[in-house]
Amino acid sequence: QVQLVESGGGLVQPGGSLRLSCAASGSIFSINTMGWYRQTPEKVRELVAWITSGGSTNYADSVKDRFTISRDNAKNTVYLQMNSLKPEDTAVYYCNADVRATRGGMWHGYWGQGTQVTVSS
């Protein structure tokens, strides 16, 4: 089994910054793509950004030039640096990872428990 534990959420004023972290642990041989998603009561869960094991990245248009995703493969950890935060960034942020437990094994997707980000004055 694999666990993803997020941290770094909280309350911040508009224009402020936060850094989210997500550490994967458990039965891990390798991790492919890691990503961040977010969800509000009014919307379905949406992609924020993802990063491959090789460092290729992709961002939602709404966060481009404000958010930066990165990862530390040695620590099985992905980060999301969020700058110039807006009230519409308020959501629960979830970490996701594609993991396989053994060489040649199947890939499985795992989710973290979510961390609340609130942008408000």
PDB file of C-alpha atoms in Angstrom:
ATOM      1  CA  GLN A   1       0.000   0.000   0.000  1.00  0.00           C
ATOM      2  CA  VAL A   2       1.033   3.579  -0.660  1.00  0.00           C
ATOM      3  CA  GLN A   3       0.284   6.676   1.378  1.00  0.00           C
ATOM      4  CA  LEU A   4       0.409  10.266   0.179  1.00  0.00           C
ATOM      5  CA  VAL A   5       0.575  12.903   2.896  1.00  0.00           C
ATOM      6  CA  GLU A   6       0.066  16.561   1.992  1.00  0.00           C
ATOM      7  CA  SER A   7       1.073  19.555   4.062  1.00  0.00           C
ATOM      8  CA  GLY A   8       1.432  23.308   3.742  1.00  0.00           C
ATOM      9  CA  GLY A   9      -2.144  24.472   3.290  1.00  0.00           C
ATOM     10  CA  GLY A  10      -3.663  27.331   5.250  1.00  0.00           C
ATOM     11  CA  LEU A  11      -5.110  30.824   5.147  1.00  0.00           C
ATOM     12  CA  VAL A  12      -3.335  33.502   3.127  1.00  0.00           C
ATOM     13  CA  GLN A  13      -4.215  36.984   1.921  1.00  0.00           C
ATOM     14  CA  PRO A  14      -4.684  37.740  -1.785  1.00  0.00           C
ATOM     15  CA  GLY A  15      -1.307  38.222  -3.430  1.00  0.00           C
ATOM     16  CA  GLY A  16       0.390  35.980  -0.902  1.00  0.00           C
ATOM     17  CA  SER A  17       2.233  32.688  -1.311  1.00  0.00           C
ATOM     18  CA  LEU A  18       2.036  29.142  -0.016  1.00  0.00           C
ATOM     19  CA  ARG A  19       4.076  26.012  -0.647  1.00  0.00           C
ATOM     20  CA  LEU A  20       2.388  22.632  -0.602  1.00  0.00           C
ATOM     21  CA  SER A  21       4.282  19.381  -0.114  1.00  0.00           C
ATOM     22  CA  CYS A  22       3.228  15.795  -0.716  1.00  0.00           C
ATOM     23  CA  ALA A  23       5.343  12.870   0.430  1.00  0.00           C
ATOM     24  CA  ALA A  24       4.717   9.333  -0.818  1.00  0.00           C
ATOM     25  CA  SER A  25       5.614   6.321   1.318  1.00  0.00           C
ATOM     26  CA  GLY A  26       4.962   2.588   1.452  1.00  0.00           C
ATOM     27  CA  SER A  27       5.407  -0.083  -1.201  1.00  0.00           C
ATOM     28  CA  ILE A  28       7.124   1.995  -3.877  1.00  0.00           C
ATOM     29  CA  PHE A  29       9.437   0.744  -6.610  1.00  0.00           C
ATOM     30  CA  SER A  30       9.030   3.792  -8.828  1.00  0.00           C
ATOM     31  CA  ILE A  31       6.769   6.796  -9.316  1.00  0.00           C
ATOM     32  CA  ASN A  32       5.837   8.123 -12.727  1.00  0.00           C
ATOM     33  CA  THR A  33       3.694  11.242 -12.876  1.00  0.00           C
ATOM     34  CA  MET A  34       2.880  13.220  -9.747  1.00  0.00           C
ATOM     35  CA  GLY A  35       0.344  15.977  -9.734  1.00  0.00           C
ATOM     36  CA  TRP A  36      -1.831  18.408  -7.868  1.00  0.00           C
ATOM     37  CA  TYR A  37      -5.594  18.761  -8.255  1.00  0.00           C
ATOM     38  CA  ARG A  38      -8.084  20.984  -6.490  1.00  0.00           C
ATOM     39  CA  GLN A  39     -11.777  20.871  -5.707  1.00  0.00           C
ATOM     40  CA  THR A  40     -14.456  23.185  -4.342  1.00  0.00           C
ATOM     41  CA  PRO A  41     -18.051  22.335  -3.377  1.00  0.00           C
ATOM     42  CA  GLU A  42     -19.208  24.004  -6.610  1.00  0.00           C
ATOM     43  CA  LYS A  43     -16.792  22.345  -9.034  1.00  0.00           C
ATOM     44  CA  VAL A  44     -15.523  18.925  -9.970  1.00  0.00           C
ATOM     45  CA  ARG A  45     -11.923  18.096  -9.145  1.00  0.00           C
ATOM     46  CA  GLU A  46      -9.656  19.820 -11.636  1.00  0.00           C
ATOM     47  CA  LEU A  47      -6.028  19.449 -12.603  1.00  0.00           C
ATOM     48  CA  VAL A  48      -3.698  22.167 -11.336  1.00  0.00           C
ATOM     49  CA  ALA A  49      -0.321  20.835 -12.495  1.00  0.00           C
ATOM     50  CA  TRP A  50       1.604  17.612 -13.074  1.00  0.00           C
ATOM     51  CA  ILE A  51       5.236  16.633 -13.384  1.00  0.00           C
ATOM     52  CA  THR A  52       6.823  13.475 -14.793  1.00  0.00           C
ATOM     53  CA  SER A  53       9.751  11.615 -13.289  1.00  0.00           C
ATOM     54  CA  GLY A  54      11.927  13.275 -15.912  1.00  0.00           C
ATOM     55  CA  GLY A  55      10.796  16.760 -14.960  1.00  0.00           C
ATOM     56  CA  SER A  56       8.351  17.607 -17.736  1.00  0.00           C
ATOM     57  CA  THR A  57       5.536  19.778 -16.452  1.00  0.00           C
ATOM     58  CA  ASN A  58       2.052  20.877 -17.409  1.00  0.00           C
ATOM     59  CA  TYR A  59      -0.183  23.543 -15.855  1.00  0.00           C
ATOM     60  CA  ALA A  60      -3.797  24.590 -15.966  1.00  0.00           C
ATOM     61  CA  ASP A  61      -4.156  27.915 -17.783  1.00  0.00           C
ATOM     62  CA  SER A  62      -5.564  29.514 -14.635  1.00  0.00           C
ATOM     63  CA  VAL A  63      -2.322  28.984 -12.688  1.00  0.00           C
ATOM     64  CA  LYS A  64       0.351  29.398 -15.355  1.00  0.00           C
ATOM     65  CA  ASP A  65       3.038  31.912 -14.417  1.00  0.00           C
ATOM     66  CA  ARG A  66       1.867  31.870 -10.774  1.00  0.00           C
ATOM     67  CA  PHE A  67       2.328  28.260  -9.638  1.00  0.00           C
ATOM     68  CA  THR A  68       5.412  26.062  -9.971  1.00  0.00           C
ATOM     69  CA  ILE A  69       5.444  22.302  -9.532  1.00  0.00           C
ATOM     70  CA  SER A  70       8.653  20.464  -8.653  1.00  0.00           C
ATOM     71  CA  ARG A  71       9.694  17.129  -7.201  1.00  0.00           C
ATOM     72  CA  ASP A  72      12.476  15.420  -5.314  1.00  0.00           C
ATOM     73  CA  ASN A  73      12.666  11.864  -6.668  1.00  0.00           C
ATOM     74  CA  ALA A  74      15.009  10.741  -3.899  1.00  0.00           C
ATOM     75  CA  LYS A  75      12.394  11.739  -1.325  1.00  0.00           C
ATOM     76  CA  ASN A  76       9.333  10.685  -3.356  1.00  0.00           C
ATOM     77  CA  THR A  77       8.001  14.175  -2.749  1.00  0.00           C
ATOM     78  CA  VAL A  78       6.234  16.689  -4.966  1.00  0.00           C
ATOM     79  CA  TYR A  79       5.864  20.390  -4.235  1.00  0.00           C
ATOM     80  CA  LEU A  80       3.590  23.162  -5.424  1.00  0.00           C
ATOM     81  CA  GLN A  81       4.829  26.724  -4.987  1.00  0.00           C
ATOM     82  CA  MET A  82       1.842  29.046  -5.250  1.00  0.00           C
ATOM     83  CA  ASN A  83       2.470  32.764  -5.721  1.00  0.00           C
ATOM     84  CA  SER A  84       0.169  35.720  -6.383  1.00  0.00           C
ATOM     85  CA  LEU A  85      -2.711  33.802  -4.881  1.00  0.00           C
ATOM     86  CA  LYS A  86      -6.264  34.857  -5.693  1.00  0.00           C
ATOM     87  CA  PRO A  87      -9.546  34.199  -3.865  1.00  0.00           C
ATOM     88  CA  GLU A  88     -10.563  31.877  -6.717  1.00  0.00           C
ATOM     89  CA  ASP A  89      -7.613  29.627  -5.822  1.00  0.00           C
ATOM     90  CA  THR A  90      -9.463  28.706  -2.625  1.00  0.00           C
ATOM     91  CA  ALA A  91     -10.028  24.951  -2.664  1.00  0.00           C
ATOM     92  CA  VAL A  92      -8.988  21.646  -1.194  1.00  0.00           C
ATOM     93  CA  TYR A  93      -5.776  20.616  -2.919  1.00  0.00           C
ATOM     94  CA  TYR A  94      -5.106  16.932  -3.530  1.00  0.00           C
ATOM     95  CA  CYS A  95      -1.884  15.186  -4.428  1.00  0.00           C
ATOM     96  CA  ASN A  96      -1.879  12.322  -6.924  1.00  0.00           C
ATOM     97  CA  ALA A  97       0.841   9.848  -7.904  1.00  0.00           C
ATOM     98  CA  ASP A  98       1.178   6.959 -10.347  1.00  0.00           C
ATOM     99  CA  VAL A  99       3.117   4.263  -8.513  1.00  0.00           C
ATOM    100  CA  ARG A 100       4.268   0.724  -9.112  1.00  0.00           C
ATOM    101  CA  ALA A 101       5.336  -1.496  -6.266  1.00  0.00           C
ATOM    102  CA  THR A 102       7.672  -3.824  -8.200  1.00  0.00           C
ATOM    103  CA  ARG A 103       9.802  -3.750 -11.353  1.00  0.00           C
ATOM    104  CA  GLY A 104       7.476  -4.496 -14.241  1.00  0.00           C
ATOM    105  CA  GLY A 105       4.410  -4.298 -12.036  1.00  0.00           C
ATOM    106  CA  MET A 106       1.215  -2.467 -12.825  1.00  0.00           C
ATOM    107  CA  TRP A 107       0.872   1.251 -12.273  1.00  0.00           C
ATOM    108  CA  HIS A 108      -1.684   2.357  -9.708  1.00  0.00           C
ATOM    109  CA  GLY A 109      -2.963   5.851  -8.975  1.00  0.00           C
ATOM    110  CA  TYR A 110      -3.072   7.080  -5.379  1.00  0.00           C
ATOM    111  CA  TRP A 111      -4.558  10.173  -3.758  1.00  0.00           C
ATOM    112  CA  GLY A 112      -3.696  12.136  -0.671  1.00  0.00           C
ATOM    113  CA  GLN A 113      -6.267  13.210   1.894  1.00  0.00           C
ATOM    114  CA  GLY A 114      -6.301  16.841   0.733  1.00  0.00           C
ATOM    115  CA  THR A 115      -5.180  20.103   2.285  1.00  0.00           C
ATOM    116  CA  GLN A 116      -7.304  23.244   2.493  1.00  0.00           C
ATOM    117  CA  VAL A 117      -6.055  26.451   0.892  1.00  0.00           C
ATOM    118  CA  THR A 118      -8.069  29.586   1.648  1.00  0.00           C
ATOM    119  CA  VAL A 119      -7.244  32.922   0.036  1.00  0.00           C
ATOM    120  CA  SER A 120      -9.079  35.722   1.779  1.00  0.00           C
ATOM    121  CA  SER A 121      -8.515  39.142   3.287  1.00  0.00           C
TER     122      SER A 121
END
